[in-house]
Amino acid sequence: MTIGQINSLMRGAVTQIISAIGPVLGLALIVGLIVAILQAVTSIQEQTLTFLPKLLVIILVLALFGGKTFSSLAEYTVALFNTIPNFAK
């Protein structure tokens, strides 16, 4: 196994991870920021208020994009397992 092959595997893994968690974390960040701004404007400093909207957004995003995300991860995993015999050479 060469350095180029390892680099390619790591690049593919990082790309898959970012594409899988990017939408979830991005939307959770936006919702958290909106709730934080609303808390600052209304002077409500309840810590549990930020948890529920973010949780609902994460569940919604996973429900909408979860199939595509997990099928992409499954394709990458199958491709990775199919290349294992080539690395043994």
XYZ file of N, CA and C in Angstrom, residues 23-36 39 47-62:
93
model
N -24.938 18.944 6.294
C -26.276 19.550 6.359
C -26.872 19.549 7.760
N -26.646 18.480 8.494
C -27.208 18.388 9.844
C -26.588 19.446 10.757
N -25.261 19.519 10.757
C -24.597 20.478 11.631
C -24.830 21.920 11.183
N -24.882 22.137 9.877
C -25.116 23.482 9.374
C -26.474 24.027 9.781
N -27.509 23.230 9.599
C -28.842 23.685 9.977
C -29.003 23.788 11.488
N -28.384 22.891 12.243
C -28.431 22.994 13.706
C -27.726 24.267 14.175
N -26.641 24.630 13.510
C -25.930 25.854 13.842
C -26.793 27.082 13.565
N -27.461 27.096 12.420
C -28.319 28.228 12.070
C -29.477 28.361 13.052
N -30.127 27.248 13.379
C -31.241 27.286 14.329
C -30.747 27.718 15.713
N -29.612 27.232 16.137
C -29.053 27.640 17.422
C -28.743 29.122 17.457
N -28.240 29.656 16.356
C -27.947 31.082 16.289
C -29.222 31.913 16.349
N -30.254 31.480 15.638
C -31.533 32.200 15.665
C -32.138 32.185 17.066
N -32.107 31.032 17.708
C -32.652 30.938 19.065
C -31.828 31.790 20.031
N -30.520 31.816 19.865
C -29.669 32.624 20.739
C -29.959 34.111 20.554
N -33.220 34.806 22.272
C -33.020 34.825 23.720
C -32.374 36.129 24.173
N -31.642 27.666 29.380
C -30.689 26.843 28.645
C -31.354 25.727 27.849
N -32.476 25.236 28.349
C -33.142 24.133 27.652
C -33.911 24.592 26.427
N -34.104 25.890 26.276
C -34.844 26.415 25.134
C -34.105 26.187 23.822
N -32.791 26.147 23.843
C -32.027 25.943 22.616
C -31.990 24.479 22.196
N -32.242 23.596 23.135
C -32.090 22.163 22.849
C -33.188 21.626 21.947
N -34.437 21.937 22.256
C -35.564 21.359 21.527
C -35.613 21.777 20.056
N -35.457 23.055 19.701
C -35.479 23.399 18.276
C -34.351 22.730 17.481
N -33.160 22.673 18.069
C -32.057 22.010 17.372
C -32.321 20.523 17.206
N -32.864 19.897 18.217
C -33.189 18.474 18.136
C -34.226 18.210 17.051
N -35.253 19.055 16.995
C -36.283 18.890 15.968
C -35.724 19.089 14.563
N -34.846 20.065 14.392
C -34.239 20.295 13.077
C -33.350 19.126 12.685
N -32.591 18.593 13.620
C -31.728 17.450 13.320
C -32.563 16.242 12.911
N -33.653 15.998 13.622
C -34.528 14.873 13.276
C -35.154 15.088 11.898
N -35.583 16.315 11.613
C -36.186 16.623 10.315
C -35.192 16.450 9.173
N -33.979 16.950 9.364
C -32.958 16.819 8.314
C -32.595 15.358 8.095
N -32.469 14.596 9.170
C -32.168 13.169 9.018
C -33.317 12.432 8.340
